CSV table of C-alpha atoms and ligand atoms in Angstrom, one decimal:
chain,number,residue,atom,x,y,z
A,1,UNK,CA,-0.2,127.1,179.7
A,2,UNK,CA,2.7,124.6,180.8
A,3,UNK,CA,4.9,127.1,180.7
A,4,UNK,CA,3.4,129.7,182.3
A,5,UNK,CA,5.2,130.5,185.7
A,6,UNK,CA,4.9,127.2,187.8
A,7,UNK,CA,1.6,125.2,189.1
A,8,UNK,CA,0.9,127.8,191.6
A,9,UNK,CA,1.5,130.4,189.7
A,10,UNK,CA,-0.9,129.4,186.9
A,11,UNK,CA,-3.7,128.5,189.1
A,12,UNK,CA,-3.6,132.0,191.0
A,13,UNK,CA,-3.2,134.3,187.7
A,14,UNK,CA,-6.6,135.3,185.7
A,15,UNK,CA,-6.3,135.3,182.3
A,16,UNK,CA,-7.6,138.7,182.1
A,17,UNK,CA,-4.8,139.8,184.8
A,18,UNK,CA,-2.6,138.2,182.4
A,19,UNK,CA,-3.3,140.6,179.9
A,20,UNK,CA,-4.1,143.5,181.1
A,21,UNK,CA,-0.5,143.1,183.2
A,22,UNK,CA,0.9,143.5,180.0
A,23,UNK,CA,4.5,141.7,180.2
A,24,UNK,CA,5.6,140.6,176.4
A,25,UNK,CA,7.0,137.9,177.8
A,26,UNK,CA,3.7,136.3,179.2
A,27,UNK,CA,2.6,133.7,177.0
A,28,UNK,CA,-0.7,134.8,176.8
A,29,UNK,CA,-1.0,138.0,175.7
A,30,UNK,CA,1.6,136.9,172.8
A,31,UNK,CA,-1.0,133.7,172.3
A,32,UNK,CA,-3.7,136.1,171.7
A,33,UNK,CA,-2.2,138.6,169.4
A,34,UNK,CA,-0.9,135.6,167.3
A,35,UNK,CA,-4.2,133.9,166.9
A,36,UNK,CA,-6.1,138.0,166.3
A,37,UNK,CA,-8.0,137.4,169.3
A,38,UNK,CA,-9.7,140.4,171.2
A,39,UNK,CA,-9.9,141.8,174.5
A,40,UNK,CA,-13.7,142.7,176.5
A,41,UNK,CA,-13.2,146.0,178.4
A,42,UNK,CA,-15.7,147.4,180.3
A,43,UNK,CA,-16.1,150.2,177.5
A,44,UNK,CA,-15.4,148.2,174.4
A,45,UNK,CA,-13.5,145.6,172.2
A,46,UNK,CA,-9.9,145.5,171.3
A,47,UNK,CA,-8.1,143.6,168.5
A,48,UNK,CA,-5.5,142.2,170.8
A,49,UNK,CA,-2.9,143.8,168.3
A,50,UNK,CA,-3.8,146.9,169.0
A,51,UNK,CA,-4.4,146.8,172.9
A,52,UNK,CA,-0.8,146.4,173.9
A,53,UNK,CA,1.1,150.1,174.2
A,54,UNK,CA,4.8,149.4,175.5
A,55,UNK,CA,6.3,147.4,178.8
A,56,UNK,CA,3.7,146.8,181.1
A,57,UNK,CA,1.4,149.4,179.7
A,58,UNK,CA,-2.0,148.5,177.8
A,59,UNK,CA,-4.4,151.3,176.0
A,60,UNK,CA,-6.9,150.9,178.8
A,61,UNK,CA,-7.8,153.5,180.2
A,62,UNK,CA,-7.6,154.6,183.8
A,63,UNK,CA,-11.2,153.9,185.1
A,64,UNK,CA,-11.5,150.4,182.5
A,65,UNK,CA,-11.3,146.9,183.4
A,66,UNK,CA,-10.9,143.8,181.0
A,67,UNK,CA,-14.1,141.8,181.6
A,68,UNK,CA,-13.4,138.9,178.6
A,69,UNK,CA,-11.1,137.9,176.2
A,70,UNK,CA,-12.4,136.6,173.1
A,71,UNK,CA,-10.0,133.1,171.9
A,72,UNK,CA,-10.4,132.3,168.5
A,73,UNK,CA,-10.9,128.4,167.6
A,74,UNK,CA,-8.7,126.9,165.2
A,75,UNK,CA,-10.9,125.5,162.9
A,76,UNK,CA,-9.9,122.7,160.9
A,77,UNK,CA,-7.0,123.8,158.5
A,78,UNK,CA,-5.7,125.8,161.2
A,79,UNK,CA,-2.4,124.9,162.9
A,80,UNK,CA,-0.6,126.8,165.8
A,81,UNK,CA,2.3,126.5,167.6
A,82,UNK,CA,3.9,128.5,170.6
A,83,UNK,CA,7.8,128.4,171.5
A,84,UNK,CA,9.4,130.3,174.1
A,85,UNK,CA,13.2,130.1,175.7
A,86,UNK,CA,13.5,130.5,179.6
A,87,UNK,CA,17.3,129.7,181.2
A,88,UNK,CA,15.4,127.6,183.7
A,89,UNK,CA,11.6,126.5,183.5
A,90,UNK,CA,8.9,128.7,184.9
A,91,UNK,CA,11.0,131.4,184.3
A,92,UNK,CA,10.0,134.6,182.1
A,93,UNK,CA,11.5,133.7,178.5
A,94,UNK,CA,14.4,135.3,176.6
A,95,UNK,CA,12.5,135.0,173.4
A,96,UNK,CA,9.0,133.6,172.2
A,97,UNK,CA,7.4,133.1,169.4
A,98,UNK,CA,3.9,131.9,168.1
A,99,UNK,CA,2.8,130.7,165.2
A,100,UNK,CA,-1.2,129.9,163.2
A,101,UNK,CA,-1.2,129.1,159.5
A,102,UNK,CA,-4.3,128.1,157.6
A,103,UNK,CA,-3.4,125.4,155.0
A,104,UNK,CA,-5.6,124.4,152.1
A,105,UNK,CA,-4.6,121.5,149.2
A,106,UNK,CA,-1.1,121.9,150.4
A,107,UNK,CA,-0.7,125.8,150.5
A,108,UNK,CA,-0.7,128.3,153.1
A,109,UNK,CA,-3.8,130.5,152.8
A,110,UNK,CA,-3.1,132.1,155.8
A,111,UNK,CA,-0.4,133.3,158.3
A,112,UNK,CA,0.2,134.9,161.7
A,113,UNK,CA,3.4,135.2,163.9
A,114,UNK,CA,4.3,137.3,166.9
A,115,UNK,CA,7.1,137.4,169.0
A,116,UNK,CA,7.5,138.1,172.8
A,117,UNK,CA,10.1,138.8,175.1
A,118,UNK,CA,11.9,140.9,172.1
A,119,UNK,CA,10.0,143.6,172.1
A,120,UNK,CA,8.1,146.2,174.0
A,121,UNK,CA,4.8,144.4,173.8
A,122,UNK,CA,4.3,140.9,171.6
A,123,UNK,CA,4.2,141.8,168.1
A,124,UNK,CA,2.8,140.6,165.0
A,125,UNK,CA,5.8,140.9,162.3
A,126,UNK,CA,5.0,139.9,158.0
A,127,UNK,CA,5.0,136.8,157.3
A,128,UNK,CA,2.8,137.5,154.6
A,129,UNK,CA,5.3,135.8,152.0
A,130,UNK,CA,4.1,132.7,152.9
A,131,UNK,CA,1.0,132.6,151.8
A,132,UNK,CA,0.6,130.5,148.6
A,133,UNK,CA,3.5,128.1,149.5
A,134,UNK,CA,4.2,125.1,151.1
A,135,UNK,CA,7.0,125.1,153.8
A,136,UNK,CA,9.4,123.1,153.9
A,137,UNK,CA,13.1,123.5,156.3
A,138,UNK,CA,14.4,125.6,154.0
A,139,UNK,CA,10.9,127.9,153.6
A,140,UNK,CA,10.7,127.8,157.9
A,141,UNK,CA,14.5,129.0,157.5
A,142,UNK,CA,14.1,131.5,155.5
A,143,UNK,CA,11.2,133.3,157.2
A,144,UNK,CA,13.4,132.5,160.5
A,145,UNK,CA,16.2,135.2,159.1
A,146,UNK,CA,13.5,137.6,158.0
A,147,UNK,CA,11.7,138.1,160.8
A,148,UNK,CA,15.4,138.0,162.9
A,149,UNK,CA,16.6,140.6,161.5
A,150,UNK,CA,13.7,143.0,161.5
A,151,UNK,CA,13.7,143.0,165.0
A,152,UNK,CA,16.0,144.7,167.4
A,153,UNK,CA,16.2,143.1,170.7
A,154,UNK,CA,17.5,144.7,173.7
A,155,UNK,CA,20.4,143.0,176.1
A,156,UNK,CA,19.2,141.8,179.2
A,157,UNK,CA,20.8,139.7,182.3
A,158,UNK,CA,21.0,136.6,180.4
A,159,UNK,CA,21.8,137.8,176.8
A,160,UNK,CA,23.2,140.0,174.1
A,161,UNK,CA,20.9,141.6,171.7
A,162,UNK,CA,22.8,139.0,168.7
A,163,UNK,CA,22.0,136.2,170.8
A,164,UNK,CA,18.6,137.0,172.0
A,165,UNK,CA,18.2,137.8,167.7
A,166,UNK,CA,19.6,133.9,166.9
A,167,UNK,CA,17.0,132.6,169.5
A,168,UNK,CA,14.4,134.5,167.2
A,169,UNK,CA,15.7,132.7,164.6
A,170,UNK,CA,15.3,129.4,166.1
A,171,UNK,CA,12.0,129.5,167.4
A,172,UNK,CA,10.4,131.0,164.6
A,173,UNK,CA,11.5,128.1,162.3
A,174,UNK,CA,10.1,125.9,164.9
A,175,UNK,CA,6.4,127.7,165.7
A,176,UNK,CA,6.6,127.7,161.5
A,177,UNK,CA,7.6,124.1,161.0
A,178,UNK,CA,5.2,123.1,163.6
A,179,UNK,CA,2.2,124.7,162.4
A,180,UNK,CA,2.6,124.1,159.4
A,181,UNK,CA,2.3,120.4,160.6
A,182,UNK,CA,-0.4,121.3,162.9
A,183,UNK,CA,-2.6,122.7,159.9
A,184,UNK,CA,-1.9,120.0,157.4
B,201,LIG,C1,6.7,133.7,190.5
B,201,LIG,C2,5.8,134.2,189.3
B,201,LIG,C3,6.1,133.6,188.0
B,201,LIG,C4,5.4,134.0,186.9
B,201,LIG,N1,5.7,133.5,185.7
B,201,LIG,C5,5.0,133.8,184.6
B,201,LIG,C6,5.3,133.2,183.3
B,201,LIG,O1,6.2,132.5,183.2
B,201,LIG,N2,4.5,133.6,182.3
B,201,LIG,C7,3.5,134.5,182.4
B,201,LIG,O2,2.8,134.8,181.5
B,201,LIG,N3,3.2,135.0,183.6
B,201,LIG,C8,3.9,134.7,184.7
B,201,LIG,N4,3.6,135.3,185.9
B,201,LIG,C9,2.5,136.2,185.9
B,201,LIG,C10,1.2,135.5,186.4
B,201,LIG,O3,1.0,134.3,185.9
B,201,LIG,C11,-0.1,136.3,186.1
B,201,LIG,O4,-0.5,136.2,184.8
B,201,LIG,C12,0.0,137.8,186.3
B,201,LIG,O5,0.7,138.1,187.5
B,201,LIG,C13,-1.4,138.3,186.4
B,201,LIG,O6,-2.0,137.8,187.6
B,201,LIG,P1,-3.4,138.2,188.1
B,201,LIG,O7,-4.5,137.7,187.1
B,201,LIG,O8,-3.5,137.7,189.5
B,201,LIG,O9,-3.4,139.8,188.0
B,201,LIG,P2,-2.8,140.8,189.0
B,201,LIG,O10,-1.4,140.4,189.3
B,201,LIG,O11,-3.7,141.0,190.1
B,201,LIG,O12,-2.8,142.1,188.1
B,201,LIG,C14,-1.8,142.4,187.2
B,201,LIG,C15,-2.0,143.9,186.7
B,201,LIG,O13,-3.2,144.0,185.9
B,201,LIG,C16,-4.2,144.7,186.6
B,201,LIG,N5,-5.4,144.0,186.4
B,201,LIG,C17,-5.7,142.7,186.8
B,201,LIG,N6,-6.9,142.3,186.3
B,201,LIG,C18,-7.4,143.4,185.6
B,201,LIG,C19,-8.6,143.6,184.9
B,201,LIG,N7,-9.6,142.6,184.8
B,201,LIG,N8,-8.8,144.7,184.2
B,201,LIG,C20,-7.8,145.7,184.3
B,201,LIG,N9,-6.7,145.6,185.0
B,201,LIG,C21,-6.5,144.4,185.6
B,201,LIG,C22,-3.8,144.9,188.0
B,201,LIG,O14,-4.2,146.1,188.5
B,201,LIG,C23,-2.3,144.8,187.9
B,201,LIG,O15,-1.8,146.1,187.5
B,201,LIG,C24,4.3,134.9,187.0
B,201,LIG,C25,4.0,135.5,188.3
B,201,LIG,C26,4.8,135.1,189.4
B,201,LIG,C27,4.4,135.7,190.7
């Protein structure tokens, strides 16, 4: 939440605005899709992967609200962690990333990472190869470069589509390295 807009900003937004506003580079709809939470509408519930359409548009239809959005706890074993890059802070970030692994006797049992700001809406991406391993810098590395170069991030005002790609990179080992610590 620190690094959503500034103080005023925060304590004005709802959380259910938040989503349903749809930006992939709000943290919380990209929290929520990392950590497989789901969103209340008025009509039913939404795995939060699947509620997010494109820029600024959700699957809700016209006449639907969101009334709840359902935050899973990390449990222990669970680690998360949540990285973003914004020129200045409170601004909207270039690139984001989040992170939740489950760790048990030293092994990943489970993993989930989306990325925000990227792409059209936050997206999970595979990350499936780490299950059954520990990670180490090189391990948080090489998932970095995977998950880089699968996605295809447009140029905006502040950066090239290579250099929005390499901040990927970087925040993905980090959300990695971190939950990893988080979990264990
Ligand atoms: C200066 C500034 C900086 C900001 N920086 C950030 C930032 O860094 N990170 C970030 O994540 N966000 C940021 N925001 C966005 C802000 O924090 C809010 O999350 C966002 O504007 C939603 O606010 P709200 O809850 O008041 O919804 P509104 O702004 O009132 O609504 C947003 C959209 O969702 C629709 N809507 C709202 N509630 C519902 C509902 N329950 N069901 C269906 N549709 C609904 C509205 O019709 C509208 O289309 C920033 C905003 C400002 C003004």
């Amino acid at each position: 939440m620190p690094r959503v807009g500034h103080v005023v900003t925060r304590n004005r937004g709802t959380d259910c605005g938040s989503i349903a506003h749809a930006d992939s580079a709000a943290e919380l709809p990209l929290a929520l899709v990392a950590l497989g939470g789901e969103v209340v509408t008025s009509r039913r519930t939404v795995p939060a992967a699947e509620f997010f359409a494109t820029h600024f548009t959700t699957t809700l239809e016209p006449d639907e609200l969101v009334i709840a959005t359902n935050w899973p706890r990390l449990t222990p074993g669970w680690g998360g962690a949540l990285e973003e890059f914004a020129v200045r802070h409170g601004d909207f970030a270039l690139a984001s990333a989040a992170c939740v692994l489950h760790v048990e006797e030293g092994h990943i049992t489970d993993a989930r990472l989306a990325v925000g700001s990227v792409t059209d809406r936050p997206e999970l991406v595979d990350v499936s190869p780490l299950v059954g391993h520990s990670v180490d810098v090189e391990a948080a590395r090489s998932v970095a470069t995977t998950v880089a170069a699968s996605i295809d991030p447009p140029p905006n005002l502040h950066g090239s589509p290579k250099y929005r790609r390499r901040l990927v990179e970087v925040l993905v080992e980090r959300v990695v390295a971190r939950a990893w610590a988080a979990a264990s």
